[in-house]
XYZ file of C-alpha atoms in Angstrom:
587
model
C 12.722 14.540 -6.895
C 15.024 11.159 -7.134
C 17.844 11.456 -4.903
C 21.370 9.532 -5.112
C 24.294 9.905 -2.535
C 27.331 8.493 -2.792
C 28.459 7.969 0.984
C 31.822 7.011 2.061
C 32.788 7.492 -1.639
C 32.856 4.083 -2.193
C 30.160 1.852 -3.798
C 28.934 -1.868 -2.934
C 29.572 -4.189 -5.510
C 26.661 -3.559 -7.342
C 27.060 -0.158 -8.665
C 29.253 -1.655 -11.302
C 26.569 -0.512 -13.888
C 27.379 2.704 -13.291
C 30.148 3.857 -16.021
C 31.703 5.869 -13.416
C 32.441 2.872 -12.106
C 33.414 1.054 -15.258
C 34.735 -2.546 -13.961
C 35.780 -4.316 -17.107
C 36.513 -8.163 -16.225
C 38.646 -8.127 -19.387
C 40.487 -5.284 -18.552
C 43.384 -7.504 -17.209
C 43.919 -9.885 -20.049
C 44.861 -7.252 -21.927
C 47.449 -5.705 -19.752
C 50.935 -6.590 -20.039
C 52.235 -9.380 -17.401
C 53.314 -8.637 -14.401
C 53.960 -9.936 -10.776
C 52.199 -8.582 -8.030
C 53.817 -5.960 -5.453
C 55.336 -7.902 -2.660
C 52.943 -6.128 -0.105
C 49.671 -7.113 -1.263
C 49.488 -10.400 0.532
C 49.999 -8.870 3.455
C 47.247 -6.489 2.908
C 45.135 -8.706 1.654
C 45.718 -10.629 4.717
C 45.044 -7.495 6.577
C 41.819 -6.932 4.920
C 40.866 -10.638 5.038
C 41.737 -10.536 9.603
C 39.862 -7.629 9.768
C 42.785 -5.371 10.469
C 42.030 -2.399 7.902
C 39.083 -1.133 6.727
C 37.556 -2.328 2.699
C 38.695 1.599 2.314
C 42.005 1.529 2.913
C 42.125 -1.874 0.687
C 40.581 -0.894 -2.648
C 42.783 2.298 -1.964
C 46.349 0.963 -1.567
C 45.638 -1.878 -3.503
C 44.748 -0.148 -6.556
C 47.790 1.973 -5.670
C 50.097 -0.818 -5.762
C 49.087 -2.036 -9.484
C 46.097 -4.254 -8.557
C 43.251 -3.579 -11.071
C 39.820 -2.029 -9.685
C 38.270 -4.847 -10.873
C 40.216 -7.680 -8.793
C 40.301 -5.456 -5.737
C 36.698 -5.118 -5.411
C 36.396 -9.156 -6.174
C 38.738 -9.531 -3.375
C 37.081 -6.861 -0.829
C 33.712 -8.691 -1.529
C 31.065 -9.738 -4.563
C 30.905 -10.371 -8.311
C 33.449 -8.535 -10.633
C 30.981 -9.109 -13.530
C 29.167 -5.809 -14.148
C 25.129 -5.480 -14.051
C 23.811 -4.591 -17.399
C 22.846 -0.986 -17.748
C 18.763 -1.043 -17.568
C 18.760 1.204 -20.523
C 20.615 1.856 -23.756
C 22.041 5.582 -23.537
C 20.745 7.297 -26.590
C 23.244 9.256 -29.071
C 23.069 12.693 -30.128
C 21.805 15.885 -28.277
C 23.401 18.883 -26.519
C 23.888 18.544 -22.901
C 24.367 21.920 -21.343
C 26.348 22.410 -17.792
C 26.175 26.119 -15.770
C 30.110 26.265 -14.731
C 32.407 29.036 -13.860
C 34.222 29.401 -17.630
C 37.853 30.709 -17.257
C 40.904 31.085 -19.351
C 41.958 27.827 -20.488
C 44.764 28.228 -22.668
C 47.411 27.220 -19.802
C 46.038 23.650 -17.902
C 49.451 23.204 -16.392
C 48.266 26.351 -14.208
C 45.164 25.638 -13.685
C 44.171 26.483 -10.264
C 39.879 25.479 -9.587
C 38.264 22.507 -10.401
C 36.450 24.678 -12.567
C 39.333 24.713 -15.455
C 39.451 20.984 -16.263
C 35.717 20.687 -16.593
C 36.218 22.347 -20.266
C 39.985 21.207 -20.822
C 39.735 17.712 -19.787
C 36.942 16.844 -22.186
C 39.855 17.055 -24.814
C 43.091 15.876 -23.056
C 43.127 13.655 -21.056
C 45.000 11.911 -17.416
C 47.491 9.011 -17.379
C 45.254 7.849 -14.384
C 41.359 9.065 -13.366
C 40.336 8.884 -9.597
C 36.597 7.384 -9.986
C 33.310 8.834 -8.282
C 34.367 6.008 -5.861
C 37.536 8.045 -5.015
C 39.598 4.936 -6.303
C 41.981 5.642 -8.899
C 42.347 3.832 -12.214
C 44.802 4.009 -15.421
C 43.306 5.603 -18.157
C 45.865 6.608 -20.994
C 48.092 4.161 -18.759
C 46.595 0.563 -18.683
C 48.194 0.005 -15.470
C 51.311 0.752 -13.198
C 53.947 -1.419 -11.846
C 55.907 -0.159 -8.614
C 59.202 -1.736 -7.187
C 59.095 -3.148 -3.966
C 60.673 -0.597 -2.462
C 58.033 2.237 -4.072
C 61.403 3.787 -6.230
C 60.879 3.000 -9.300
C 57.535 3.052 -11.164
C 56.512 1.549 -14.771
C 53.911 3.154 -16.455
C 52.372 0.794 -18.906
C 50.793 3.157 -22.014
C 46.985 1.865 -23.009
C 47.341 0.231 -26.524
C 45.001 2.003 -29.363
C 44.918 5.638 -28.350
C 45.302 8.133 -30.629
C 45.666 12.169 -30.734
C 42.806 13.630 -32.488
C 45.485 14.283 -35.238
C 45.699 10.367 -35.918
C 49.142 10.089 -34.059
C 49.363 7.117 -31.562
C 49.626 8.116 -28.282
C 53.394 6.949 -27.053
C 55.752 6.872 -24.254
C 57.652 10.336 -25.763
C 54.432 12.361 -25.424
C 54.665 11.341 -21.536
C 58.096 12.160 -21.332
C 57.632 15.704 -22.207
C 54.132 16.140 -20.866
C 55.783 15.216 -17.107
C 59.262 16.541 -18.099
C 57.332 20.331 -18.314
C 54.662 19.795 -15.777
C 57.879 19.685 -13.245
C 59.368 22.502 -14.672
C 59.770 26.307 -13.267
C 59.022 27.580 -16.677
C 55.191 25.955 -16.740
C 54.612 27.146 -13.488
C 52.547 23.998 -12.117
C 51.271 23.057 -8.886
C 52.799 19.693 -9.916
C 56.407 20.941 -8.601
C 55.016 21.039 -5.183
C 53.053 17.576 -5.018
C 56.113 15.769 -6.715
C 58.909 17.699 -5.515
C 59.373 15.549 -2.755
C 60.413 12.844 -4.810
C 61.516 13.854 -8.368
C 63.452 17.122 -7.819
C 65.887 18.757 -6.466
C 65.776 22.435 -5.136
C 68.695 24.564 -6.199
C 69.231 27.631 -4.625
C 70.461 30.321 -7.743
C 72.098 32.550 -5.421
C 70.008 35.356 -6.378
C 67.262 37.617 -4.042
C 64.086 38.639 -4.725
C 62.567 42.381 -3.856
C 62.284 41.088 -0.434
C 65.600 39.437 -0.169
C 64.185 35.797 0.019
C 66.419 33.415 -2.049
C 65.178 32.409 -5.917
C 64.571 28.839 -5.939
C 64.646 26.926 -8.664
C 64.159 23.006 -9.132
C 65.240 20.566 -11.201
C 64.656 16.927 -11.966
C 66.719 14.814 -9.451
C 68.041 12.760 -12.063
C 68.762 12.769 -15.534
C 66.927 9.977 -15.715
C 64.129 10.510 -13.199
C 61.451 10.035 -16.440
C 62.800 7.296 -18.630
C 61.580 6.053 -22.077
C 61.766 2.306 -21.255
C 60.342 1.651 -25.119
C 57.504 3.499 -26.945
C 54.685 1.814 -24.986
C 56.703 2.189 -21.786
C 57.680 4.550 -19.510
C 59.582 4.652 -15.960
C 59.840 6.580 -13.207
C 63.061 6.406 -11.267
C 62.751 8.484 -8.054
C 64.679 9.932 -5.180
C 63.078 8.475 -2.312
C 59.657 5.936 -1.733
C 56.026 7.257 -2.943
C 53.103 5.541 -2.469
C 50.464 7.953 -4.213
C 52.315 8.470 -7.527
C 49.038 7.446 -9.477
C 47.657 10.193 -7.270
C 49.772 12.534 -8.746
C 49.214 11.558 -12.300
C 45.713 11.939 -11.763
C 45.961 15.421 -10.808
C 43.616 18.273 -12.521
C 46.455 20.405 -14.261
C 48.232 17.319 -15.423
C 46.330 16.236 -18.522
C 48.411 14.652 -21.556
C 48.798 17.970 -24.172
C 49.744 17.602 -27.596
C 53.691 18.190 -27.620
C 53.693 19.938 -30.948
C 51.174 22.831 -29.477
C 54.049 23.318 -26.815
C 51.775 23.837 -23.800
C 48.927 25.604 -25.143
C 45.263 24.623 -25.138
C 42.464 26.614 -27.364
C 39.747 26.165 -29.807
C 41.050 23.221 -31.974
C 43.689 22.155 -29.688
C 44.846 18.079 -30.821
C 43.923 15.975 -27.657
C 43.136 12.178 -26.819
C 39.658 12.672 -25.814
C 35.919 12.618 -26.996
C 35.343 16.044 -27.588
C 37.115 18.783 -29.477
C 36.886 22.525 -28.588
C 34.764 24.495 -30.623
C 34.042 28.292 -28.882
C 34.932 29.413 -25.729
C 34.215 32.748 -24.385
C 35.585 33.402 -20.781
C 33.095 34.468 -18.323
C 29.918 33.387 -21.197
C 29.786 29.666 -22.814
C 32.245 26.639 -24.029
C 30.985 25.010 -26.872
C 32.632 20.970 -27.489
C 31.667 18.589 -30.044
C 32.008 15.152 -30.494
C 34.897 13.142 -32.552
C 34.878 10.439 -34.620
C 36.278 7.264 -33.192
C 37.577 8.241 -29.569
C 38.876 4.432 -28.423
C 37.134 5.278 -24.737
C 33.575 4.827 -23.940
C 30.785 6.869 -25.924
C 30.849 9.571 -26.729
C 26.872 9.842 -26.638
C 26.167 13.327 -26.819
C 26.353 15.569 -30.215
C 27.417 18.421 -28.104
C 28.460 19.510 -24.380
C 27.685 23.481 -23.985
C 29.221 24.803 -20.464
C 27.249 28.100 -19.544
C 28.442 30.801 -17.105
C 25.869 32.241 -15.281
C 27.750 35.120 -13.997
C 28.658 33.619 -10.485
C 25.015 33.873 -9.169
C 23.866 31.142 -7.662
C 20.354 32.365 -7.433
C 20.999 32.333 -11.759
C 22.111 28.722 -11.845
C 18.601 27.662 -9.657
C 16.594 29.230 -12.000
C 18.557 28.466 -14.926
C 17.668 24.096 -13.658
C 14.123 25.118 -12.565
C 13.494 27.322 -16.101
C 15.087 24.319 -18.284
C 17.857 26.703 -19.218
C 20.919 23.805 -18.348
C 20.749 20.410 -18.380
C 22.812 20.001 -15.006
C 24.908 22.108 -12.668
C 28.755 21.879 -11.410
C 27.749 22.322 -7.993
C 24.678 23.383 -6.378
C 24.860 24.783 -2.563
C 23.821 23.535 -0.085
C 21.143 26.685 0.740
C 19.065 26.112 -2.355
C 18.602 22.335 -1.972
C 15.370 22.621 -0.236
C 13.770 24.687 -3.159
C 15.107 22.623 -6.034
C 14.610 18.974 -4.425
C 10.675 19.501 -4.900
C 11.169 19.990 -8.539
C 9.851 16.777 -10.148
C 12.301 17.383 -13.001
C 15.465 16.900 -11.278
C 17.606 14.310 -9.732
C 19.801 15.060 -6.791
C 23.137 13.774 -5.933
C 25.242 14.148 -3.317
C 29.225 12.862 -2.530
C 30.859 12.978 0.846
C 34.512 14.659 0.191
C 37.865 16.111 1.580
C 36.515 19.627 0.172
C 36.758 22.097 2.611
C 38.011 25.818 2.881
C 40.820 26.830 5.834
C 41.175 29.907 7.453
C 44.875 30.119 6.702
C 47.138 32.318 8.379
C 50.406 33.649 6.644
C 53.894 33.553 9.386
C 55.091 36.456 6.768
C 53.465 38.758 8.997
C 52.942 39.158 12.117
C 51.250 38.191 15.215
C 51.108 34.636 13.346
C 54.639 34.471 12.872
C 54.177 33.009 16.893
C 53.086 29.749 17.068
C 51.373 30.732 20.439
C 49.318 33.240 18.510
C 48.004 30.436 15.795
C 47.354 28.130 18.634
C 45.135 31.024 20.187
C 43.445 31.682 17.364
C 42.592 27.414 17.262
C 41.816 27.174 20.848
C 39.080 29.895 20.694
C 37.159 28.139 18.200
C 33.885 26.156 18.600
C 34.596 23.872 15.890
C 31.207 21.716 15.489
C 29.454 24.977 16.347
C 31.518 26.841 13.200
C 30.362 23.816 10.981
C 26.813 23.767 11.916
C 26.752 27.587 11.372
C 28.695 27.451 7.968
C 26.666 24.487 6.057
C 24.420 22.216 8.552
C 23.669 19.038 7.835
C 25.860 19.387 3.906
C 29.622 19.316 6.582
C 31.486 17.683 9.386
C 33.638 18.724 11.786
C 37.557 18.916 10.459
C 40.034 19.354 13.349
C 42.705 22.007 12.060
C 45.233 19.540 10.609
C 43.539 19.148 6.828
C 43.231 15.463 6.567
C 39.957 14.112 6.258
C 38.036 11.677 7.879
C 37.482 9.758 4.611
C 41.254 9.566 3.938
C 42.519 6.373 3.931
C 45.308 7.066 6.405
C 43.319 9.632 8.351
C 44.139 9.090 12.325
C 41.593 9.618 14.718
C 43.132 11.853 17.925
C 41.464 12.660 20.562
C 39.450 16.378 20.412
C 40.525 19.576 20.202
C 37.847 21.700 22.376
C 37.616 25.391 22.907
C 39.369 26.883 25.668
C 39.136 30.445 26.236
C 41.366 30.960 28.870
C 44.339 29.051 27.580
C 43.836 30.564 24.419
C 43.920 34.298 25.859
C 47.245 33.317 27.992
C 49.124 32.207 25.313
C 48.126 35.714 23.294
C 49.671 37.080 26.816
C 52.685 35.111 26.704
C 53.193 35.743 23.234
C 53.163 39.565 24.258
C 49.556 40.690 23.382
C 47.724 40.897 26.993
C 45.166 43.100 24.954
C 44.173 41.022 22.441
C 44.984 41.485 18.559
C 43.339 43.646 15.856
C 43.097 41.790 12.415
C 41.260 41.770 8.960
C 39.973 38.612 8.068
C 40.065 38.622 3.876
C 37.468 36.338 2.293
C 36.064 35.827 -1.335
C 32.473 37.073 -1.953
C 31.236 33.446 -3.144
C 30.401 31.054 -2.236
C 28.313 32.521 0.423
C 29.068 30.194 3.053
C 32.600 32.005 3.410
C 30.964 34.594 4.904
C 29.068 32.226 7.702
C 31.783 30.584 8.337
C 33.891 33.955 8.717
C 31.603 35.352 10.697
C 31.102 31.885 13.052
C 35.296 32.389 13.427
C 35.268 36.231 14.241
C 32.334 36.043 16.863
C 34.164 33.231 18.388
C 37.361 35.139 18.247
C 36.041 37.991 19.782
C 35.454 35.867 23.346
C 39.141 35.379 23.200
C 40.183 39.343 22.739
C 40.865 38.223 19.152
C 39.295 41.370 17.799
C 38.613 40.351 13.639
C 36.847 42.156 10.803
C 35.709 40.765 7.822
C 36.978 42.198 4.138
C 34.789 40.701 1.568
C 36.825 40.827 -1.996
C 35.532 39.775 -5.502
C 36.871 36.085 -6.032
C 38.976 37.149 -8.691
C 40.737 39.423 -6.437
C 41.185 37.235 -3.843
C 42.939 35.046 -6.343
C 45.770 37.864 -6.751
C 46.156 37.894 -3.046
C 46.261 34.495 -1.598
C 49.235 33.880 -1.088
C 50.536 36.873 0.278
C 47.314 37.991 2.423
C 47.988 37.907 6.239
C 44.949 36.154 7.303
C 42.104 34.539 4.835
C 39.817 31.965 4.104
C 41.116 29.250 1.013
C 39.208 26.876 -0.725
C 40.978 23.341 -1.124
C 39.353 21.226 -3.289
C 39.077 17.067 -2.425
C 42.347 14.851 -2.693
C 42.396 11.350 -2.503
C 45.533 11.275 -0.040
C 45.749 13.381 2.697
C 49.259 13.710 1.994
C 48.421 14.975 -1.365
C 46.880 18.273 0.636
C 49.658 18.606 2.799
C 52.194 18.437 -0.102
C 50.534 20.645 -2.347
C 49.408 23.075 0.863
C 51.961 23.334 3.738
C 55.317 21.759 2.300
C 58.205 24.387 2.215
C 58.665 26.691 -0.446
C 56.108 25.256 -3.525
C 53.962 27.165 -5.274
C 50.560 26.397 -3.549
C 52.436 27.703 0.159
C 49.995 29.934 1.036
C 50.852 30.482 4.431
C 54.876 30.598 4.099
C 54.854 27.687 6.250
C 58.223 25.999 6.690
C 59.359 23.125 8.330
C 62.303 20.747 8.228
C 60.370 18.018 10.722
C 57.229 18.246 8.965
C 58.934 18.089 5.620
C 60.677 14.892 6.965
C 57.154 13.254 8.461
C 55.432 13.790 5.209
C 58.411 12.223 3.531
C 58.079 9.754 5.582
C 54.451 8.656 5.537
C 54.218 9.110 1.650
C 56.531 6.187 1.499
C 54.351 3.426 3.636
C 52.242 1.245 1.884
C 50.768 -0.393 4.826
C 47.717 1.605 5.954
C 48.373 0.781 9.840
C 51.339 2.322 9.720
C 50.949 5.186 7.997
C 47.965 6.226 9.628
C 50.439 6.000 12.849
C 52.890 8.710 11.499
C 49.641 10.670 10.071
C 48.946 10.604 13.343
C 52.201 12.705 14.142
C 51.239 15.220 11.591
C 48.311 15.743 12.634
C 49.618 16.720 15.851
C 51.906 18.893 14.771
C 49.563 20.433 12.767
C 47.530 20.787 15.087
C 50.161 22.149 17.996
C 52.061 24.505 14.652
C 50.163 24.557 11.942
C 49.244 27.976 9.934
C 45.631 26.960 10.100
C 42.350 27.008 11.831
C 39.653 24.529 9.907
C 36.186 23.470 10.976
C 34.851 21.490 8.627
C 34.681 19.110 5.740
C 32.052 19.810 2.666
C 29.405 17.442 0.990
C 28.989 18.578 -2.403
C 25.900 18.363 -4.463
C 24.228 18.820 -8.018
C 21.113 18.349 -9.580
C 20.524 17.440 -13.264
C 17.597 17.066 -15.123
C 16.079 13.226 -15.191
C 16.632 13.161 -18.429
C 20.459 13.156 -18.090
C 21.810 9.858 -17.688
C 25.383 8.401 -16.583
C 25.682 11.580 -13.738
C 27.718 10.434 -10.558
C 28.430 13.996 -8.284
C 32.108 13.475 -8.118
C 34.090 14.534 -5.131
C 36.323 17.137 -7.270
C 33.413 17.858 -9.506
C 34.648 15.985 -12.336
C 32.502 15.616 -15.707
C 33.231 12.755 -17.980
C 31.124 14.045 -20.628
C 31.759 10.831 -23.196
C 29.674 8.611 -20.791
C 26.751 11.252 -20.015
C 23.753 11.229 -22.381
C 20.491 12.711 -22.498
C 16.909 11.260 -23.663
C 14.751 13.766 -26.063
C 12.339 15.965 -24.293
């Protein structure tokens, strides 16, 4: 077995050979001109003193329009990339075991299962690298206004839809224009909300007498056609991670003339066009004829569903059944890293699952009862119970050590006896009675679940575990009174928040509302300088941590193996596939 890890999810200088971290040296002369945001020489005079991290540089600076390429000459070493030690051969079928759902909707897309078949075909204004730094892709770069307001998205010359059509400024228009729409139902409303809509109550009630919401874009002119390579963002208030955004899984470019739907044949800007796809069974994709990206190499990409079984997809890499793997856990990896055969890789991430509790219902409509049910845990304990050496220890506020404007506070140990007072004070001497609701895989749920409820029980929280099929737990999420959610990795820790515990979006799980956290987020999402916003993260962490809706113990390392024969693999931290730069050598 050859092993490669990606720590700290970002690379020294000399991974540049890797296409998943493509650094083109050219890249820049063919961009449009433009003048650099008035921040980055201060942070580059941060970076150069010492006073933030070679993270937090390539991060913001890439944020604020700098190219990948000039960031990492700046943070350190040649720009010029190594020459690949081998030619990637062309043709073959490369076969993946994923999850295969329904993909005939990607602006609802909710796993980072769904864009591994859609996203071979249409494609992201932006891509967040293996390196967790994000880069334009249909967009050859972005220009923000000083004051982080106004954002011009620069289209890449030479793209085309499958159909022959150059890709222009209009398609962007209405791609964003119904992402942020009720009607498409995205998760985008939440993560964007903040700063390009406007809530509007209707007036109306639902069965349970809560007020219809609906939103609508804060100005008519919010997303502007500038000209057809050009396109600009006018918004409400400040955002730093709008690249973020653009980058994020259910907000691939479609073809406007399909109006929203994605199937066999669909038109897209990728390398690959969909040829089968049975739900729960196979995806077939072939190539296309001059895609203006790299590769593609392969003849064919083939994602197999294996039913869910994990013991199915270990055999399936050991037998020679797939190629690769979406994810392996972390349980099998001493049985499959003595198989000659394979390659291992491994990515340190923001992936994690919280145990989520919804203030719809009670006890944990008290915030004394939520802090109880924190206070009682053993959180390293929890971790080393739920995946070993594969996690870290989170600290109930869901932003990751490995985020850029993560804040360090000081820890948050078990205490029994303040945790069983404040169950007293919030008027249960005796304890509480619960049913802890958790998906059947993966089958570290049920670890971690029963790590919590053991725990729990010290501190009269008396818990049992209902174990659903993940489909089913899919229906209930976001109304269940107390379960276990996976959240897949961001890049921004304010990206989870927004998406997870801002009032009223979609993604709300927990009914969580608050004005002052609302304002906080606001507030860090429009600081550029990494100092400071890890100060107010700070605050929200806190309050997380004293009101939150959750109780979190750790942060996942994800890992895959692929057969040595695959070439180009990085293990991403959202388990992204860019098929066009994978190949695979004949057997």
């Amino acid at each position: 077995m050859q092993k490669i890890i990606l720590q700290r999810l970002l690379p020294p200088l000399n991974v540049a050979a890797s296409s998943h971290f493509c650094f083109d040296p050219l890249q820049e002369l063919r961009m449009p001109s433009r003048r650099d945001h008035d921040y980055l020489p201060i942070l580059k005079n941060d970076f150069s003193d010492g006073k933030i991290s070679r993270r937090s540089f390539l991060r913001t600076a890439t944020l604020l329009g700098m190219s990948a390429t000039s960031a990492y000459v700046f943070a350190g070493g040649s720009a010029t990339p190594l020459r690949a030690e081998e030619a990637k051969p062309k043709g073959g079928t490369l076969r993946i075991s994923t999850t295969v759902y329904d993909v005939k909707s990607p602006a609802t897309a909710a796993t980072l299962a769904h864009p591994v078949v859609y996203s071979q075909v249409v494609e992201y204004l932006a891509k967040i690298g293996a390196d967790n730094v994000t880069r334009p892709h249909l967009l050859s770069s972005w220009e923000p206004s000083a004051d982080l307001k106004t954002w011009t998205l620069h289209i890449r010359s030479g793209v085309k839809w499958h159909s022959g059509r150059d890709f222009v400024a209009a398609d962007v228009v209405w791609n964003l224009t119904r992402l942020l729409s009720d009607e498409a139902g995205s998760s985008m409303v939440g993560l964007m909300e903040g700063y390009m809509l406007n809530s509007v109550d209707t007036g109306k009630k639902d069965e349970k007498g809560k007020a219809i919401i609906r939103h609508e874009l804060w100005d008519p002119k919010a997303i502007e056609k500038v000209d057809d390579m050009t396109v600009r963002l006018n918004l409400k208030r400040p955002q730093l991670a709008v690249p973020e955004h653009l980058a994020h899984y259910p907000a691939v470019m479609l073809y406007p003339e399909e109006k929203g739907i994605f199937g066999v044949g669909s038109i897209g800007t990728g390398a690959f066009t969909l040829k089968e796809i049975n739900v729960s069974r196979n995806a077939v994709l072939e190539a296309v004829e001059g895609y203006w990206g790299e590769g593609p190499y392969l003849g064919k990409v083939e994602f197999i569903d294996l039913g869910g079984s994990e013991q199915a997809i270990v055999n399936a890499l050991m037998s020679g059944q797939v190629d690769g793997a979406f994810q392996v856990l972390p349980e099998f990896f001493p049985v499959l890293s003595k198989q000659e055969n394979l390659q291992y890789y491994e990515v340190t991430t923001a992936d994690t699952s919280v145990c989520r509790m919804n203030l719809k219902h009670k006890p944990f409509d008290d915030v004394r009862v939520r802090q109880a049910f924190r206070l009682a845990v053993d959180v390293p304990q929890a971790k080393e119970v739920t995946l070993g050496q594969f996690g870290v220890p989170a600290e109930h506020h869901h932003v990751s050590p490995i985020h850029p404007e993560y804040a360090k506070l000081p820890a948050l140990g078990r205490d029994l006896d303040k945790a069983r007072a404040l169950l007293a004070e919030a008027g249960y001497p005796d304890g509480v009675d619960v049913e802890l609701v958790i998906a059947q895989n993966p089958p570290h749920h049920m670890r971690n679940a029963t790590a919590l409820t053991e725990m729990w029980k010290e501190a009269g929280i008396r818990a049992t575990i209902k174990v659903v099929p993940n489909a089913q737990y899919w229906d209930i999420w976001t109304s269940a009174p107390l379960g276990i959610t996976v959240w897949a990795h961001r890049p921004l820790g304010v990206m989870n928040l927004s998406l997870a515990y801002r009032s009223n979006v979609p993604w709300n799980e927990t009914a969580f509302a608050s004005e002052q956290f609302d304002k906080l987020l606001d507030e860090a999402e429009a600081i550029p300088d990494p100092k400071a916003r890890s100060l107010k993260m700070a605050e929200i962490e806190e309050f997380m941590q004293r009101e939150g809706p959750i109780v979190q113990t750790y942060w996942r390392n994800l890992i895959t193996f692929y057969d040595k024969r695959v070439m180009g693999v990085a293990m991403h931290p959202t388990y992204m596939v860019s098929a066009n730069e994978l190949a695979i050598k004949p057997a």
